[in-house]
Amino acid sequence: MLCKEKARWFCKLNDPQGAEGFTLDTEDLEKFVLSPAPQGVTIKCRITRDKKGVDRAVFPTYYLHMERDDGKKIFLLGARKRKKSRSSNYIISVDPTDLSRGGEAFVGKLRSNLLGTHFTIFDNGDNPKKPGEKIRQEMGAIVYETNVLGFKGPRKMSVVIPGMNLDHERVEIKPRSEHDNLIERWKRKQMENLLELHNKTPVWNDDTQSYVLNFHGRVTQASVKNFQIVHDNDVDYIVMQFGRVAEDVFTMDFNYPMCAVQAFGIALSSFDSKLACE
């Protein structure tokens, strides 16, 4: 996919009325990465992929930084793929030096099915099948569908996240069985308290002979992994966008009601999805 330089909604969201002088509180990092983006504020981030090391080519580490307007970057999250896991399993942490399941910095994980087409984002709670004080929440689910146009065409993504209550707080989804998880609910179209999002359909450009999305300068390299997530009712409001700017550098921007852990989990699934091919 290529990018076109046209600016409309993005500038409007990045300079929203009433958001002047707005500062993001990242002192309590765990609270910040699990909280929805403030309404009217686009959180601009950058993901770097580290492939250095003996096994990093197969099991790279990913780092998420928030980009400030003054050019400074603030570390938000790190993630790595667990090595001894039948399906893809990523640990997400607020400490770049502690990417372990048992560490205090563990805030969530991303897990796939065996085919690598369905992914679920969890918080740091306990598996309901195991004894624990805090049952885990499902923060989101991502479903990749095989391409109608073959592997060269754009992928179709469906993203399911918990809805928000009247106080703009995330509804807690804590399934006690597989039958009640986000993906199974989505399959049965039981969408109460859930929000279904999709990737925005790229438009074919005859001049470039490629599928094109408008990233407004935030994405500079063509990749089948570049995507924008929207709700069908308002495809101009970009809930999240992700795309390549260098070999191992990607931008990831998100808006309300998404939080950093949800957006990072969706981006990690895009790196991992078996349907992804350059």
mmCIF file of C-alpha atoms in Angstrom:
data_model
loop_
_atom_site.group_PDB
_atom_site.id
_atom_site.type_symbol
_atom_site.label_atom_id
_atom_site.label_comp_id
_atom_site.label_asym_id
_atom_site.label_seq_id
_atom_site.Cartn_x
_atom_site.Cartn_y
_atom_site.Cartn_z
ATOM 1 C CA MET A 1 0.000 0.000 0.000
ATOM 2 C CA LEU A 2 1.147 3.501 -0.668
ATOM 3 C CA CYS A 3 0.301 6.699 1.159
ATOM 4 C CA LYS A 4 -1.202 9.889 -0.212
ATOM 5 C CA GLU A 5 -0.623 13.354 1.189
ATOM 6 C CA LYS A 6 -4.030 14.779 1.928
ATOM 7 C CA ALA A 7 -4.932 16.149 5.344
ATOM 8 C CA ARG A 8 -8.415 16.442 6.717
ATOM 9 C CA TRP A 9 -9.611 14.494 9.750
ATOM 10 C CA PHE A 10 -6.133 13.885 11.166
ATOM 11 C CA CYS A 11 -5.235 17.535 11.534
ATOM 12 C CA LYS A 12 -8.615 18.189 13.062
ATOM 13 C CA LEU A 13 -8.152 15.457 15.659
ATOM 14 C CA ASN A 14 -4.590 16.447 16.478
ATOM 15 C CA ASP A 15 -5.607 20.037 17.144
ATOM 16 C CA PRO A 16 -9.051 19.516 18.675
ATOM 17 C CA GLN A 17 -11.033 22.343 20.158
ATOM 18 C CA GLY A 18 -10.754 22.236 23.906
ATOM 19 C CA ALA A 19 -7.657 20.018 23.848
ATOM 20 C CA GLU A 20 -5.146 22.880 23.766
ATOM 21 C CA GLY A 21 -2.578 22.553 26.511
ATOM 22 C CA PHE A 22 -3.670 18.976 27.136
ATOM 23 C CA THR A 23 -0.991 16.892 28.852
ATOM 24 C CA LEU A 24 -0.998 13.132 29.190
ATOM 25 C CA ASP A 25 -0.194 11.746 32.624
ATOM 26 C CA THR A 26 2.207 8.835 32.168
ATOM 27 C CA GLU A 27 3.418 8.742 35.794
ATOM 28 C CA ASP A 28 1.283 5.657 36.510
ATOM 29 C CA LEU A 29 2.273 3.804 33.349
ATOM 30 C CA GLU A 30 0.139 0.714 33.938
ATOM 31 C CA LYS A 31 -2.985 2.829 34.436
ATOM 32 C CA PHE A 32 -2.166 4.948 31.378
ATOM 33 C CA VAL A 33 -1.653 2.036 28.948
ATOM 34 C CA LEU A 34 -4.930 0.412 30.032
ATOM 35 C CA SER A 35 -7.002 3.614 29.911
ATOM 36 C CA PRO A 36 -8.857 4.712 26.755
ATOM 37 C CA ALA A 37 -7.336 7.585 24.806
ATOM 38 C CA PRO A 38 -8.970 10.882 25.854
ATOM 39 C CA GLN A 39 -11.764 11.901 23.510
ATOM 40 C CA GLY A 40 -10.555 14.270 20.806
ATOM 41 C CA VAL A 41 -6.865 13.420 21.280
ATOM 42 C CA THR A 42 -4.851 11.225 18.921
ATOM 43 C CA ILE A 43 -2.100 9.299 20.717
ATOM 44 C CA LYS A 44 0.811 9.105 18.279
ATOM 45 C CA CYS A 45 3.236 6.234 18.822
ATOM 46 C CA ARG A 46 6.155 4.450 17.228
ATOM 47 C CA ILE A 47 6.972 0.733 17.315
ATOM 48 C CA THR A 48 10.544 -0.474 16.881
ATOM 49 C CA ARG A 49 11.318 -4.124 16.156
ATOM 50 C CA ASP A 50 14.604 -5.452 17.557
ATOM 51 C CA LYS A 51 15.939 -8.460 15.646
ATOM 52 C CA LYS A 52 19.479 -8.318 17.067
ATOM 53 C CA GLY A 53 20.718 -11.357 18.958
ATOM 54 C CA VAL A 54 20.911 -15.135 18.510
ATOM 55 C CA ASP A 55 17.180 -15.846 18.312
ATOM 56 C CA ARG A 56 15.750 -12.359 17.804
ATOM 57 C CA ALA A 57 15.265 -12.955 14.078
ATOM 58 C CA VAL A 58 12.624 -15.553 14.947
ATOM 59 C CA PHE A 59 11.581 -14.037 18.293
ATOM 60 C CA PRO A 60 12.048 -10.270 17.947
ATOM 61 C CA THR A 61 11.325 -7.832 20.752
ATOM 62 C CA TYR A 62 8.946 -4.927 20.117
ATOM 63 C CA TYR A 63 9.027 -1.544 21.863
ATOM 64 C CA LEU A 64 6.226 1.018 21.856
ATOM 65 C CA HIS A 65 7.019 4.700 22.476
ATOM 66 C CA MET A 66 4.633 7.630 22.525
ATOM 67 C CA GLU A 67 5.781 10.561 20.393
ATOM 68 C CA ARG A 68 5.414 13.985 21.982
ATOM 69 C CA ASP A 69 4.966 17.204 20.036
ATOM 70 C CA ASP A 70 8.403 18.389 21.222
ATOM 71 C CA GLY A 71 10.037 15.385 19.548
ATOM 72 C CA LYS A 72 10.701 13.427 22.739
ATOM 73 C CA LYS A 73 9.633 9.808 23.018
ATOM 74 C CA ILE A 74 8.126 8.196 26.116
ATOM 75 C CA PHE A 75 8.391 4.426 26.585
ATOM 76 C CA LEU A 76 4.988 2.798 27.037
ATOM 77 C CA LEU A 77 5.196 -0.956 26.366
ATOM 78 C CA GLY A 78 7.494 -3.785 25.366
ATOM 79 C CA ALA A 79 6.564 -7.214 24.030
ATOM 80 C CA ARG A 80 8.199 -10.471 23.079
ATOM 81 C CA LYS A 81 6.978 -13.782 21.704
ATOM 82 C CA ARG A 82 7.161 -16.706 24.125
ATOM 83 C CA LYS A 83 9.392 -19.463 22.782
ATOM 84 C CA LYS A 84 7.789 -22.638 24.141
ATOM 85 C CA SER A 85 4.208 -22.075 23.101
ATOM 86 C CA ARG A 86 2.152 -24.120 20.624
ATOM 87 C CA SER A 87 0.442 -20.999 19.281
ATOM 88 C CA SER A 88 1.766 -17.455 19.109
ATOM 89 C CA ASN A 89 1.849 -15.934 22.582
ATOM 90 C CA TYR A 90 3.206 -12.466 23.313
ATOM 91 C CA ILE A 91 3.987 -11.044 26.762
ATOM 92 C CA ILE A 92 3.263 -7.297 27.071
ATOM 93 C CA SER A 93 5.074 -5.340 29.793
ATOM 94 C CA VAL A 94 5.545 -1.771 31.054
ATOM 95 C CA ASP A 95 9.233 -2.518 31.738
ATOM 96 C CA PRO A 96 11.473 -2.942 28.665
ATOM 97 C CA THR A 97 13.972 -4.959 30.756
ATOM 98 C CA ASP A 98 11.403 -7.387 32.215
ATOM 99 C CA LEU A 99 9.388 -9.164 29.539
ATOM 100 C CA SER A 100 8.419 -12.140 31.710
ATOM 101 C CA ARG A 101 5.018 -13.602 32.532
ATOM 102 C CA GLY A 102 5.729 -13.588 36.270
ATOM 103 C CA GLY A 103 7.206 -10.106 36.474
ATOM 104 C CA GLU A 104 5.523 -7.177 38.214
ATOM 105 C CA ALA A 105 5.555 -5.204 34.964
ATOM 106 C CA PHE A 106 3.380 -7.757 33.116
ATOM 107 C CA VAL A 107 0.209 -5.948 31.969
ATOM 108 C CA GLY A 108 -1.215 -8.217 29.287
ATOM 109 C CA LYS A 109 -0.696 -10.761 26.568
ATOM 110 C CA LEU A 110 -1.715 -11.563 23.028
ATOM 111 C CA ARG A 111 -2.528 -15.158 22.104
ATOM 112 C CA SER A 112 -3.401 -16.678 18.725
ATOM 113 C CA ASN A 113 -5.164 -19.815 17.598
ATOM 114 C CA LEU A 114 -3.106 -22.569 15.974
ATOM 115 C CA LEU A 115 -3.778 -21.237 12.477
ATOM 116 C CA GLY A 116 -2.608 -17.735 13.373
ATOM 117 C CA THR A 117 -5.849 -16.173 12.121
ATOM 118 C CA HIS A 118 -7.619 -15.388 15.430
ATOM 119 C CA PHE A 119 -5.972 -13.395 18.231
ATOM 120 C CA THR A 120 -7.145 -12.391 21.716
ATOM 121 C CA ILE A 121 -5.735 -9.604 23.904
ATOM 122 C CA PHE A 122 -5.882 -10.257 27.675
ATOM 123 C CA ASP A 123 -5.008 -8.103 30.663
ATOM 124 C CA ASN A 124 -2.768 -9.499 33.438
ATOM 125 C CA GLY A 125 -5.510 -11.393 35.293
ATOM 126 C CA ASP A 126 -5.648 -15.152 35.866
ATOM 127 C CA ASN A 127 -6.963 -17.839 33.557
ATOM 128 C CA PRO A 128 -10.496 -18.721 34.801
ATOM 129 C CA LYS A 129 -9.552 -22.427 34.654
ATOM 130 C CA LYS A 130 -6.789 -21.870 37.216
ATOM 131 C CA PRO A 131 -7.261 -20.747 40.835
ATOM 132 C CA GLY A 132 -6.559 -17.048 41.202
ATOM 133 C CA GLU A 133 -7.870 -13.916 42.860
ATOM 134 C CA LYS A 134 -8.301 -11.881 39.704
ATOM 135 C CA ILE A 135 -9.974 -13.385 36.619
ATOM 136 C CA ARG A 136 -8.490 -11.933 33.454
ATOM 137 C CA GLN A 137 -10.343 -9.565 31.163
ATOM 138 C CA GLU A 138 -10.480 -9.960 27.415
ATOM 139 C CA MET A 139 -9.420 -6.554 26.065
ATOM 140 C CA GLY A 140 -9.942 -7.317 22.400
ATOM 141 C CA ALA A 141 -9.999 -9.882 19.618
ATOM 142 C CA ILE A 142 -8.704 -9.758 16.049
ATOM 143 C CA VAL A 143 -9.906 -11.998 13.230
ATOM 144 C CA TYR A 144 -8.067 -12.158 9.899
ATOM 145 C CA GLU A 145 -9.991 -13.430 6.917
ATOM 146 C CA THR A 146 -8.347 -14.985 3.879
ATOM 147 C CA ASN A 147 -8.069 -12.612 0.973
ATOM 148 C CA VAL A 148 -10.758 -12.705 -1.664
ATOM 149 C CA LEU A 149 -8.173 -11.388 -4.104
ATOM 150 C CA GLY A 150 -5.498 -13.878 -3.163
ATOM 151 C CA PHE A 151 -2.476 -13.092 -1.006
ATOM 152 C CA LYS A 152 -1.507 -10.013 -3.001
ATOM 153 C CA GLY A 153 -4.685 -8.133 -2.113
ATOM 154 C CA PRO A 154 -5.487 -6.291 1.130
ATOM 155 C CA ARG A 155 -6.305 -8.387 4.167
ATOM 156 C CA LYS A 156 -9.675 -8.136 5.875
ATOM 157 C CA MET A 157 -9.519 -7.605 9.629
ATOM 158 C CA SER A 158 -12.339 -7.612 12.136
ATOM 159 C CA VAL A 159 -11.556 -6.185 15.567
ATOM 160 C CA VAL A 160 -13.851 -6.677 18.571
ATOM 161 C CA ILE A 161 -13.314 -4.600 21.709
ATOM 162 C CA PRO A 162 -15.438 -4.098 24.840
ATOM 163 C CA GLY A 163 -17.831 -1.179 24.674
ATOM 164 C CA MET A 164 -17.865 1.826 27.026
ATOM 165 C CA ASN A 165 -20.366 2.586 29.771
ATOM 166 C CA LEU A 166 -22.011 5.961 30.406
ATOM 167 C CA ASP A 167 -18.997 7.054 32.467
ATOM 168 C CA HIS A 168 -16.697 6.343 29.497
ATOM 169 C CA GLU A 169 -15.196 3.349 31.270
ATOM 170 C CA ARG A 170 -14.524 0.062 29.522
ATOM 171 C CA VAL A 171 -17.107 -2.660 30.128
ATOM 172 C CA GLU A 172 -15.369 -5.629 31.773
ATOM 173 C CA ILE A 173 -15.510 -8.821 29.713
ATOM 174 C CA LYS A 174 -14.427 -11.786 31.873
ATOM 175 C CA PRO A 175 -15.458 -15.044 30.163
ATOM 176 C CA ARG A 176 -15.372 -18.114 32.369
ATOM 177 C CA SER A 177 -15.507 -20.498 29.411
ATOM 178 C CA GLU A 178 -14.328 -20.605 25.788
ATOM 179 C CA HIS A 179 -17.967 -20.531 24.694
ATOM 180 C CA ASP A 180 -18.344 -17.034 26.137
ATOM 181 C CA ASN A 181 -15.163 -15.392 24.837
ATOM 182 C CA LEU A 182 -15.067 -12.402 22.483
ATOM 183 C CA ILE A 183 -14.484 -14.371 19.289
ATOM 184 C CA GLU A 184 -17.261 -16.862 20.014
ATOM 185 C CA ARG A 185 -19.667 -14.025 20.854
ATOM 186 C CA TRP A 186 -18.701 -12.297 17.612
ATOM 187 C CA LYS A 187 -19.292 -15.505 15.631
ATOM 188 C CA ARG A 188 -22.787 -15.790 17.177
ATOM 189 C CA LYS A 189 -23.406 -12.060 16.585
ATOM 190 C CA GLN A 190 -24.008 -11.583 20.322
ATOM 191 C CA MET A 191 -22.563 -8.071 20.351
ATOM 192 C CA GLU A 192 -24.127 -6.609 23.497
ATOM 193 C CA ASN A 193 -21.563 -4.305 25.189
ATOM 194 C CA LEU A 194 -19.135 -4.998 22.333
ATOM 195 C CA LEU A 195 -17.839 -2.824 19.503
ATOM 196 C CA GLU A 196 -17.038 -4.299 16.094
ATOM 197 C CA LEU A 197 -14.451 -2.502 13.976
ATOM 198 C CA HIS A 198 -12.896 -3.282 10.581
ATOM 199 C CA ASN A 199 -9.890 -2.262 8.564
ATOM 200 C CA LYS A 200 -10.691 0.491 6.104
ATOM 201 C CA THR A 201 -10.840 -0.813 2.549
ATOM 202 C CA PRO A 202 -7.924 0.510 0.475
ATOM 203 C CA VAL A 203 -8.707 2.046 -2.888
ATOM 204 C CA TRP A 204 -7.009 0.812 -6.066
ATOM 205 C CA ASN A 205 -4.832 3.492 -7.620
ATOM 206 C CA ASP A 206 -4.246 3.131 -11.365
ATOM 207 C CA ASP A 207 -1.282 5.520 -11.317
ATOM 208 C CA THR A 208 0.695 3.511 -8.771
ATOM 209 C CA GLN A 209 -0.905 0.145 -9.619
ATOM 210 C CA SER A 210 -1.426 -0.522 -5.908
ATOM 211 C CA TYR A 211 -3.971 -0.333 -3.098
ATOM 212 C CA VAL A 212 -3.827 3.057 -1.381
ATOM 213 C CA LEU A 213 -4.792 4.341 2.066
ATOM 214 C CA ASN A 214 -4.403 7.947 3.167
ATOM 215 C CA PHE A 215 -2.132 8.087 6.236
ATOM 216 C CA HIS A 216 -1.469 11.837 6.048
ATOM 217 C CA GLY A 217 2.307 11.519 6.146
ATOM 218 C CA ARG A 218 2.460 9.129 9.132
ATOM 219 C CA VAL A 219 3.345 6.127 6.953
ATOM 220 C CA THR A 220 6.043 6.301 4.280
ATOM 221 C CA GLN A 221 6.653 2.726 3.070
ATOM 222 C CA ALA A 222 4.353 0.416 1.136
ATOM 223 C CA SER A 223 3.399 -2.735 3.031
ATOM 224 C CA VAL A 224 0.475 -5.133 3.029
ATOM 225 C CA LYS A 225 0.573 -4.770 6.828
ATOM 226 C CA ASN A 226 -0.360 -1.063 6.718
ATOM 227 C CA PHE A 227 -3.932 -0.604 7.940
ATOM 228 C CA GLN A 228 -6.523 1.746 9.431
ATOM 229 C CA ILE A 229 -9.249 0.558 11.826
ATOM 230 C CA VAL A 230 -12.695 2.199 11.629
ATOM 231 C CA HIS A 231 -16.320 1.653 12.595
ATOM 232 C CA ASP A 232 -18.672 1.016 9.688
ATOM 233 C CA ASN A 233 -20.915 3.896 10.812
ATOM 234 C CA ASP A 234 -18.121 6.479 10.480
ATOM 235 C CA VAL A 235 -15.236 5.414 8.236
ATOM 236 C CA ASP A 236 -13.649 8.880 8.478
ATOM 237 C CA TYR A 237 -12.992 8.505 12.218
ATOM 238 C CA ILE A 238 -9.793 6.488 12.443
ATOM 239 C CA VAL A 239 -9.830 4.526 15.706
ATOM 240 C CA MET A 240 -6.320 3.219 14.990
ATOM 241 C CA GLN A 241 -3.776 3.254 12.195
ATOM 242 C CA PHE A 242 -0.527 1.370 11.737
ATOM 243 C CA GLY A 243 2.130 1.411 9.041
ATOM 244 C CA ARG A 244 5.773 1.108 8.126
ATOM 245 C CA VAL A 245 8.218 4.007 8.002
ATOM 246 C CA ALA A 246 11.485 1.998 7.906
ATOM 247 C CA GLU A 247 12.631 -1.636 7.835
ATOM 248 C CA ASP A 248 11.982 -2.161 11.558
ATOM 249 C CA VAL A 249 10.131 1.037 12.483
ATOM 250 C CA PHE A 250 6.370 1.524 12.359
ATOM 251 C CA THR A 251 3.955 4.249 13.427
ATOM 252 C CA MET A 252 0.887 3.373 15.479
ATOM 253 C CA ASP A 253 -1.717 6.026 16.292
ATOM 254 C CA PHE A 254 -4.946 5.474 18.191
ATOM 255 C CA ASN A 255 -8.007 7.353 19.387
ATOM 256 C CA TYR A 256 -10.871 6.899 21.842
ATOM 257 C CA PRO A 257 -12.124 4.365 22.865
ATOM 258 C CA MET A 258 -8.934 2.355 22.304
ATOM 259 C CA CYS A 259 -6.110 2.099 24.836
ATOM 260 C CA ALA A 260 -2.390 1.498 24.260
ATOM 261 C CA VAL A 261 -2.490 -2.210 25.214
ATOM 262 C CA GLN A 262 -5.352 -2.850 22.773
ATOM 263 C CA ALA A 263 -3.679 -0.956 19.913
ATOM 264 C CA PHE A 264 -0.279 -2.578 20.574
ATOM 265 C CA GLY A 265 -1.908 -6.027 20.672
ATOM 266 C CA ILE A 266 -3.584 -5.400 17.311
ATOM 267 C CA ALA A 267 -0.255 -4.254 15.840
ATOM 268 C CA LEU A 268 1.535 -7.352 17.196
ATOM 269 C CA SER A 269 -1.121 -9.573 15.609
ATOM 270 C CA SER A 270 -0.411 -7.892 12.279
ATOM 271 C CA PHE A 271 3.276 -8.772 12.563
ATOM 272 C CA ASP A 272 2.401 -12.357 13.399
ATOM 273 C CA SER A 273 -0.631 -13.193 11.278
ATOM 274 C CA LYS A 274 0.008 -16.174 9.014
ATOM 275 C CA LEU A 275 -1.992 -14.391 6.333
ATOM 276 C CA ALA A 276 0.529 -11.596 6.289
ATOM 277 C CA CYS A 277 2.878 -11.669 3.348
ATOM 278 C CA GLU A 278 4.885 -8.847 1.903
#
